[in-house]
PDB file of C-alpha atoms in Angstrom:
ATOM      1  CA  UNK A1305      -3.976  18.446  -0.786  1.00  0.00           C
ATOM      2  CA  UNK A1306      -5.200  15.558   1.438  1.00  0.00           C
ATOM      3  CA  UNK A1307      -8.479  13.807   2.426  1.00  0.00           C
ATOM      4  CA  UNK A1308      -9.378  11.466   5.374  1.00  0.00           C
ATOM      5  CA  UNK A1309     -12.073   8.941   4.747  1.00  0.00           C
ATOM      6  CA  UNK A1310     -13.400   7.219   7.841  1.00  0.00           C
ATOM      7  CA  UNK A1311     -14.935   3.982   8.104  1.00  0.00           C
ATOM      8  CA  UNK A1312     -17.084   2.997  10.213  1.00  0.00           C
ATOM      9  CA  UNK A1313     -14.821   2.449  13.234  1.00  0.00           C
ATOM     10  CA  UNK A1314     -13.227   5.372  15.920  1.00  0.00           C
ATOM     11  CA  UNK A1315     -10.116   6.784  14.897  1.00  0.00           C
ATOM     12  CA  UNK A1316      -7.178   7.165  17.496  1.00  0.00           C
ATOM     13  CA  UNK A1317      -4.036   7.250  17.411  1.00  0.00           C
ATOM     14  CA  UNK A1318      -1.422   4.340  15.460  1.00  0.00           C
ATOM     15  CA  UNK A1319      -1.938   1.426  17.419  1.00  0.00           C
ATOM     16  CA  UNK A1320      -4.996   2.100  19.004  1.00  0.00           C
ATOM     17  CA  UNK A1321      -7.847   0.685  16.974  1.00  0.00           C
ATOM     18  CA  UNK A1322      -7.615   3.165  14.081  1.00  0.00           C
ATOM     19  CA  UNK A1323      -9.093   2.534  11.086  1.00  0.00           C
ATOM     20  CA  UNK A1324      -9.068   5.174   8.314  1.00  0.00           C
ATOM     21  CA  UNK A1325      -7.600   5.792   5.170  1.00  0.00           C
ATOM     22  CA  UNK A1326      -5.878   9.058   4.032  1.00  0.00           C
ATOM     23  CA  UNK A1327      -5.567  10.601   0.256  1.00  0.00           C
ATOM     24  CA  UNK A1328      -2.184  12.452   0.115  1.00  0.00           C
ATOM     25  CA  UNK A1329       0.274  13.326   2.873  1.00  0.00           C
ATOM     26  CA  UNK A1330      -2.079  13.695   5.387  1.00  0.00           C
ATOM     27  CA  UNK A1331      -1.521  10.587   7.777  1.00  0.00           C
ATOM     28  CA  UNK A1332       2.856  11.811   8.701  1.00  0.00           C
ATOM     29  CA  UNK A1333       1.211  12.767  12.334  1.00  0.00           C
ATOM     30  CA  UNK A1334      -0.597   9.391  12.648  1.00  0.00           C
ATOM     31  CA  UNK A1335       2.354   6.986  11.375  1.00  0.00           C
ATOM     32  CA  UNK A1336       5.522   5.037  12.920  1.00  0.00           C
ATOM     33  CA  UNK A1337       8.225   5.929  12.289  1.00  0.00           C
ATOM     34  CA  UNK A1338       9.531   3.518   9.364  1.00  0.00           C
ATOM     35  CA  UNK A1339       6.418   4.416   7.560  1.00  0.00           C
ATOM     36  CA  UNK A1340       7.707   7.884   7.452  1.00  0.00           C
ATOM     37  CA  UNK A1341      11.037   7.220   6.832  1.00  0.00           C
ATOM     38  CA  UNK A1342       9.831   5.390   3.588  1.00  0.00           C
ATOM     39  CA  UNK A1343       7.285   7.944   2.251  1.00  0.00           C
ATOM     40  CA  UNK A1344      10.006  10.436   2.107  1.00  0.00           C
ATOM     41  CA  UNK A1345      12.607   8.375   0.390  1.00  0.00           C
ATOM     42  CA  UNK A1346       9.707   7.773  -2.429  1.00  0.00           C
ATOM     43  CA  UNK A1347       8.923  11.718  -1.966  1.00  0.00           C
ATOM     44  CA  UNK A1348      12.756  12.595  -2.457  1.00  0.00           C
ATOM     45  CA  UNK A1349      12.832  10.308  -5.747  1.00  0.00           C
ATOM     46  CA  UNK A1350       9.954  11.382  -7.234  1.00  0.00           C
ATOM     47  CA  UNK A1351      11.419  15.478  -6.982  1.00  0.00           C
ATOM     48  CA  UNK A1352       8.880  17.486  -7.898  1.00  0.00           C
ATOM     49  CA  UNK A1353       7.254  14.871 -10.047  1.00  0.00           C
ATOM     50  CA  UNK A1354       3.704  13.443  -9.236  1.00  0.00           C
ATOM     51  CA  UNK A1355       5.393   9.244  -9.849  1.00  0.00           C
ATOM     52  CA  UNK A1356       9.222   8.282  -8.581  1.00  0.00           C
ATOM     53  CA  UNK A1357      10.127   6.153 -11.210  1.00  0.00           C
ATOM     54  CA  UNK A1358      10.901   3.017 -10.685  1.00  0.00           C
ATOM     55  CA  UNK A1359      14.479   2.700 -11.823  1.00  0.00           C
ATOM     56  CA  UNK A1360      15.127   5.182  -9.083  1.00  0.00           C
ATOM     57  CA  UNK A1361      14.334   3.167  -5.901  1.00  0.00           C
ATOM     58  CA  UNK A1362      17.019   1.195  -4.641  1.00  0.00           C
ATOM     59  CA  UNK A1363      16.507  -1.295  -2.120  1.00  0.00           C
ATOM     60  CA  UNK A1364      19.844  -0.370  -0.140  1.00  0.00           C
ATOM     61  CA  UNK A1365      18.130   2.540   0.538  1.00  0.00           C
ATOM     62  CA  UNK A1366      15.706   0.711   2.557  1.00  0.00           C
ATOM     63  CA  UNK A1367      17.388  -1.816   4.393  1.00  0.00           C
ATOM     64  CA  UNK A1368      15.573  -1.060   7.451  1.00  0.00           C
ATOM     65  CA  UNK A1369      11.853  -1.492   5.778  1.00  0.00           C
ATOM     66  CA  UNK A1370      12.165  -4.384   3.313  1.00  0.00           C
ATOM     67  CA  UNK A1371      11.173  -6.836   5.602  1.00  0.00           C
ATOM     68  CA  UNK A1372       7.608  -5.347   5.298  1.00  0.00           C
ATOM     69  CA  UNK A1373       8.294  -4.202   1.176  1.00  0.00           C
ATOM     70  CA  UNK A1374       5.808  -5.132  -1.182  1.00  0.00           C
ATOM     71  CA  UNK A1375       5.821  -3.988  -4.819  1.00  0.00           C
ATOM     72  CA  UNK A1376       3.245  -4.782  -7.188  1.00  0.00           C
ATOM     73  CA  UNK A1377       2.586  -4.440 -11.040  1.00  0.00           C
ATOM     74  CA  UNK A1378      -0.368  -2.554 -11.892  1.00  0.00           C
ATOM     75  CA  UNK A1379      -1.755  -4.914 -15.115  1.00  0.00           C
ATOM     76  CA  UNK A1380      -4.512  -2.527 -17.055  1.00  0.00           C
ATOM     77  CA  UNK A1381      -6.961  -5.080 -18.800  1.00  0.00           C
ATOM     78  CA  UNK A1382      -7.601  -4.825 -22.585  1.00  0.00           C
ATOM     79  CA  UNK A1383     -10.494  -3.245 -23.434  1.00  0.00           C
ATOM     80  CA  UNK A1384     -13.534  -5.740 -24.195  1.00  0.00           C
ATOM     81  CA  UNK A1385     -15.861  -5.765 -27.088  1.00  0.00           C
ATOM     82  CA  UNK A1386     -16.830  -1.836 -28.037  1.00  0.00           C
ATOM     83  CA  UNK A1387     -14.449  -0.223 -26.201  1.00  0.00           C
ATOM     84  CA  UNK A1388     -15.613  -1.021 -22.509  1.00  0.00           C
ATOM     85  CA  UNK A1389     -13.073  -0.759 -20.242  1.00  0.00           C
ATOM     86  CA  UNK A1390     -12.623  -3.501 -17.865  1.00  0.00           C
ATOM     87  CA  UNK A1391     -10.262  -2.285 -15.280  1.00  0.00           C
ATOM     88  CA  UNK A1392      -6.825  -2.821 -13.505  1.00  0.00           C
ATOM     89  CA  UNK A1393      -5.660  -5.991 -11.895  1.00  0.00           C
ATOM     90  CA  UNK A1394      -2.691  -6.112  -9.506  1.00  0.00           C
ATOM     91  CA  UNK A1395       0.165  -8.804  -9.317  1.00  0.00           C
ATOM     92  CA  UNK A1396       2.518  -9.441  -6.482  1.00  0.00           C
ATOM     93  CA  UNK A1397       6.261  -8.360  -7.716  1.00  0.00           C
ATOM     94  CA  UNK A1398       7.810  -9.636  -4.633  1.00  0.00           C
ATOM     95  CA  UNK A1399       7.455  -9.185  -0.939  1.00  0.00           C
ATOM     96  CA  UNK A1400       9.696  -8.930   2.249  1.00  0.00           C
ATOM     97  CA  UNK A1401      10.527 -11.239   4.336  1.00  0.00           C
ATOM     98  CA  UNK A1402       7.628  -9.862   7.453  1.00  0.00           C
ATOM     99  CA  UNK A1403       4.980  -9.385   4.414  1.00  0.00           C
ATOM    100  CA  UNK A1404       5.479 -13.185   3.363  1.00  0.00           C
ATOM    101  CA  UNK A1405       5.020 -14.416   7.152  1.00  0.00           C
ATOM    102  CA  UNK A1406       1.539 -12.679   8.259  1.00  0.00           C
ATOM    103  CA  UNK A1407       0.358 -14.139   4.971  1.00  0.00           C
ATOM    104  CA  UNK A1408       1.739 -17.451   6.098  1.00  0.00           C
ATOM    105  CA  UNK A1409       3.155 -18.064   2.448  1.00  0.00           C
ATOM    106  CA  UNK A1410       4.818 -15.995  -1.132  1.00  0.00           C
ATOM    107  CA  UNK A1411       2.072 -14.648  -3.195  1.00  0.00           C
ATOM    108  CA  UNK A1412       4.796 -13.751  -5.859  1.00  0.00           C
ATOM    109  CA  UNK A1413       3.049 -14.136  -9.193  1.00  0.00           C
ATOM    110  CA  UNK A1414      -0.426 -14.145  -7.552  1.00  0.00           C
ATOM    111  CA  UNK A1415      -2.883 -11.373  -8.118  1.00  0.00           C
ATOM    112  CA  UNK A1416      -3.688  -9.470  -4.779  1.00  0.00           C
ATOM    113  CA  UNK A1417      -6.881 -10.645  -3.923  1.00  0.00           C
ATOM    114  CA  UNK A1418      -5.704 -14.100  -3.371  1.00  0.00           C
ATOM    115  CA  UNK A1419      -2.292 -12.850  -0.892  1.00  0.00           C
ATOM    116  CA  UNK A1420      -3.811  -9.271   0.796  1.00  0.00           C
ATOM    117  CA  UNK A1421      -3.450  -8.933   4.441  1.00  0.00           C
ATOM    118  CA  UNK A1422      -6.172  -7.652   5.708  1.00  0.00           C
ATOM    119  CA  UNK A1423      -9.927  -7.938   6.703  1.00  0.00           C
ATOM    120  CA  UNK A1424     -11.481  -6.634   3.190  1.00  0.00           C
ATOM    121  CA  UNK A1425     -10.203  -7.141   0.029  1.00  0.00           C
ATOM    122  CA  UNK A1426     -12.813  -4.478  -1.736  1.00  0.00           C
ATOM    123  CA  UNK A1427     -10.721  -1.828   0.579  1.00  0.00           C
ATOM    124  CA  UNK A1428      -7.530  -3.036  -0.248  1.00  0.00           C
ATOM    125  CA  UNK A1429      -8.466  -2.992  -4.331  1.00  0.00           C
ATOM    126  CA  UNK A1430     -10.061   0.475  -4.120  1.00  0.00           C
ATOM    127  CA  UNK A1431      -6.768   1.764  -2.392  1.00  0.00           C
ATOM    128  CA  UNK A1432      -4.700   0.301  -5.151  1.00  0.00           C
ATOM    129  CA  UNK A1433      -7.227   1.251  -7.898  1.00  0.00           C
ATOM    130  CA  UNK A1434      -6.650   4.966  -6.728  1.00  0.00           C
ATOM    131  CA  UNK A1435      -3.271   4.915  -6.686  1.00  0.00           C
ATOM    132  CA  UNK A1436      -3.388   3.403 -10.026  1.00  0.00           C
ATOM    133  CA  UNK A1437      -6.106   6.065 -11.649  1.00  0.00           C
ATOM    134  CA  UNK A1438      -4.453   9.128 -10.356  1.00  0.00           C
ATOM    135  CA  UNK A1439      -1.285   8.522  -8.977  1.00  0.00           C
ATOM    136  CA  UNK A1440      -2.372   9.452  -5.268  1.00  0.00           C
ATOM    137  CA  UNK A1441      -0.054   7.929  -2.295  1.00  0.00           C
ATOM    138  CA  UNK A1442      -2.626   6.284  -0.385  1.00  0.00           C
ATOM    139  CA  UNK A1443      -1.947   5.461   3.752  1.00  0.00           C
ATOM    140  CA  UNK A1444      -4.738   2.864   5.103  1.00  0.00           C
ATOM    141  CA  UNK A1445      -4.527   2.272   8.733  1.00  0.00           C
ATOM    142  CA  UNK A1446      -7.126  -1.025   9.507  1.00  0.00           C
ATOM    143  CA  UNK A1447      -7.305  -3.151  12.518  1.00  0.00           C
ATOM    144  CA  UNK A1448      -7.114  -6.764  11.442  1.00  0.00           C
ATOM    145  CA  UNK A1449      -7.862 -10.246  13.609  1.00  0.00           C
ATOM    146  CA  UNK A1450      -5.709 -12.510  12.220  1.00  0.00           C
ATOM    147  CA  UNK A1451      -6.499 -16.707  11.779  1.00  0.00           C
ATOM    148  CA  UNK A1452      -5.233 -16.890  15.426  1.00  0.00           C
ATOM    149  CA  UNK A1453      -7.276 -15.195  16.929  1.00  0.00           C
ATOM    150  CA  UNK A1454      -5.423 -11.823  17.840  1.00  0.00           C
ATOM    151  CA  UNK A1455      -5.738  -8.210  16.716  1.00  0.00           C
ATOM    152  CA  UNK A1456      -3.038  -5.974  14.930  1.00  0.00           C
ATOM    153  CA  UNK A1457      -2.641  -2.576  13.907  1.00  0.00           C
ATOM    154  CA  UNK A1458      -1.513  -2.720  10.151  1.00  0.00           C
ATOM    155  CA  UNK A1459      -1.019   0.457   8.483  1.00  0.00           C
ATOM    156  CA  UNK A1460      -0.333   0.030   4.338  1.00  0.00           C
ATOM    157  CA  UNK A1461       1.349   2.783   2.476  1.00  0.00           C
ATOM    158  CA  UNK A1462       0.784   2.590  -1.148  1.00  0.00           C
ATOM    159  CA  UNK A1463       3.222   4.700  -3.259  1.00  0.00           C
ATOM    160  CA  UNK A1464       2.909   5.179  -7.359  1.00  0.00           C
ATOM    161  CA  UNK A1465       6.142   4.286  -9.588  1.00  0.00           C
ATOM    162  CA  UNK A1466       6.362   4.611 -13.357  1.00  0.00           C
ATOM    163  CA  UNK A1467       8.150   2.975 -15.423  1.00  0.00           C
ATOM    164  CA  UNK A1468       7.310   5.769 -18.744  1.00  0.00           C
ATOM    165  CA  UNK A1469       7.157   8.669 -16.709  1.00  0.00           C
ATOM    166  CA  UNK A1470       3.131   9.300 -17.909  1.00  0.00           C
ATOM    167  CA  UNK A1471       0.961   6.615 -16.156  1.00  0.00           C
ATOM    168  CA  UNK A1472       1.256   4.654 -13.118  1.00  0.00           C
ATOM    169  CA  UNK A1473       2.966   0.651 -13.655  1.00  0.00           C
ATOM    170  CA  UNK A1474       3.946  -0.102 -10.754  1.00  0.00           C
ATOM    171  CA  UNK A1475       2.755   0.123  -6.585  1.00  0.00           C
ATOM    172  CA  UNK A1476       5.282   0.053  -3.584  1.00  0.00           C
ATOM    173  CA  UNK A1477       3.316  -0.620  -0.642  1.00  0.00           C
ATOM    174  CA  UNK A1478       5.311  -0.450   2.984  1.00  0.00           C
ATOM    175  CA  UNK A1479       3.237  -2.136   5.605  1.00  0.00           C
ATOM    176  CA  UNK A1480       3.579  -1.787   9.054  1.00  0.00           C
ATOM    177  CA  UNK A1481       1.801  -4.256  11.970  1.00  0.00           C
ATOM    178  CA  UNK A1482       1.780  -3.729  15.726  1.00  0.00           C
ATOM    179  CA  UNK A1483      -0.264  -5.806  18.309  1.00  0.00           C
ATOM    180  CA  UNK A1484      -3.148  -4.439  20.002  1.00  0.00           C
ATOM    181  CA  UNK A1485      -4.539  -5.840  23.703  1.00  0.00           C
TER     182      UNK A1485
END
């Protein structure tokens, strides 16, 4: 089961000012390539599981994508006074080589609303809170205008690992950029 949700700009095809996000497996007709290639390496670990764990993703698997690898720990917040639950933050893990240069430095360490690339950070934090909350793989393509002035395509695929087997503790996220005139 998939879902598409559309913002508020047209949708065409990858690398043609699309901007949408999809729930599930849902966006494999709208993707490049590598973005494929890297969903079903994390579908073929995780079997017939809902999470691949994280033990079994190895990065010579996926020589060709780790320039634009990021993995991130999902951090759940301790509950404050009476039980209130105050969320999830995320932590860059480590990054690829192409996902340290569009942010023109590491965030390694840093949570992600201080390193995302992209035009929103609300977006990007609702697509990891998802993935975090029920384990969805989550596909976001968004136009972006970087500093200098020019526009990409980016599409971010965010992928659930577990480290316990119940609950998600880690995100792999495989983003893909391509310039649009």
């Amino acid at each position: 089961m998939w879902s598409i949700i559309v913002t508020n700009r047209a949708c065409r095809p990858w690398g043609s000012n699309l901007d949408r996000i999809f729930i599930g497996a849902g966006f494999l007709d709208s993707c490049p390539e590598l973005t494929r290639f890297v969903y079903g390496y994390w579908r073929d670990k995780a079997g017939g599981r809902r999470l691949a764990y994280r033990e079994d993703i190895e990065p010579a698997d996926l020589i060709p994508a780790l320039p634009g690898i990021q993995l991130v720990d999902v951090m759940r917040d301790t509950p404050l006074e009476g039980g209130i639950k105050r969320g999830y933050r995320f932590v860059y893990r480590l990054l690829g080589t192409k996902e340290v240069n569009v942010r023109h430095g590491n965030p390694v360490g840093r949570p992600v609303e201080e390193g995302f690339f992209g035009n929103d950070v609300e977006r990007f934090l609702r697509n990891y809170t998802r993935v975090a909350e029920t384990g969805d793989v989550v596909c976001d393509f968004e136009e972006v205008t970087v500093p200098a002035g020019y526009r990409v395509q980016d599409v971010s695929l965010f992928l659930p690992l577990t480290l316990d087997g119940e609950s998600v503790q880690q995100i792999l996220v495989y983003s893909e950029q391509s310039f649009l005139r």
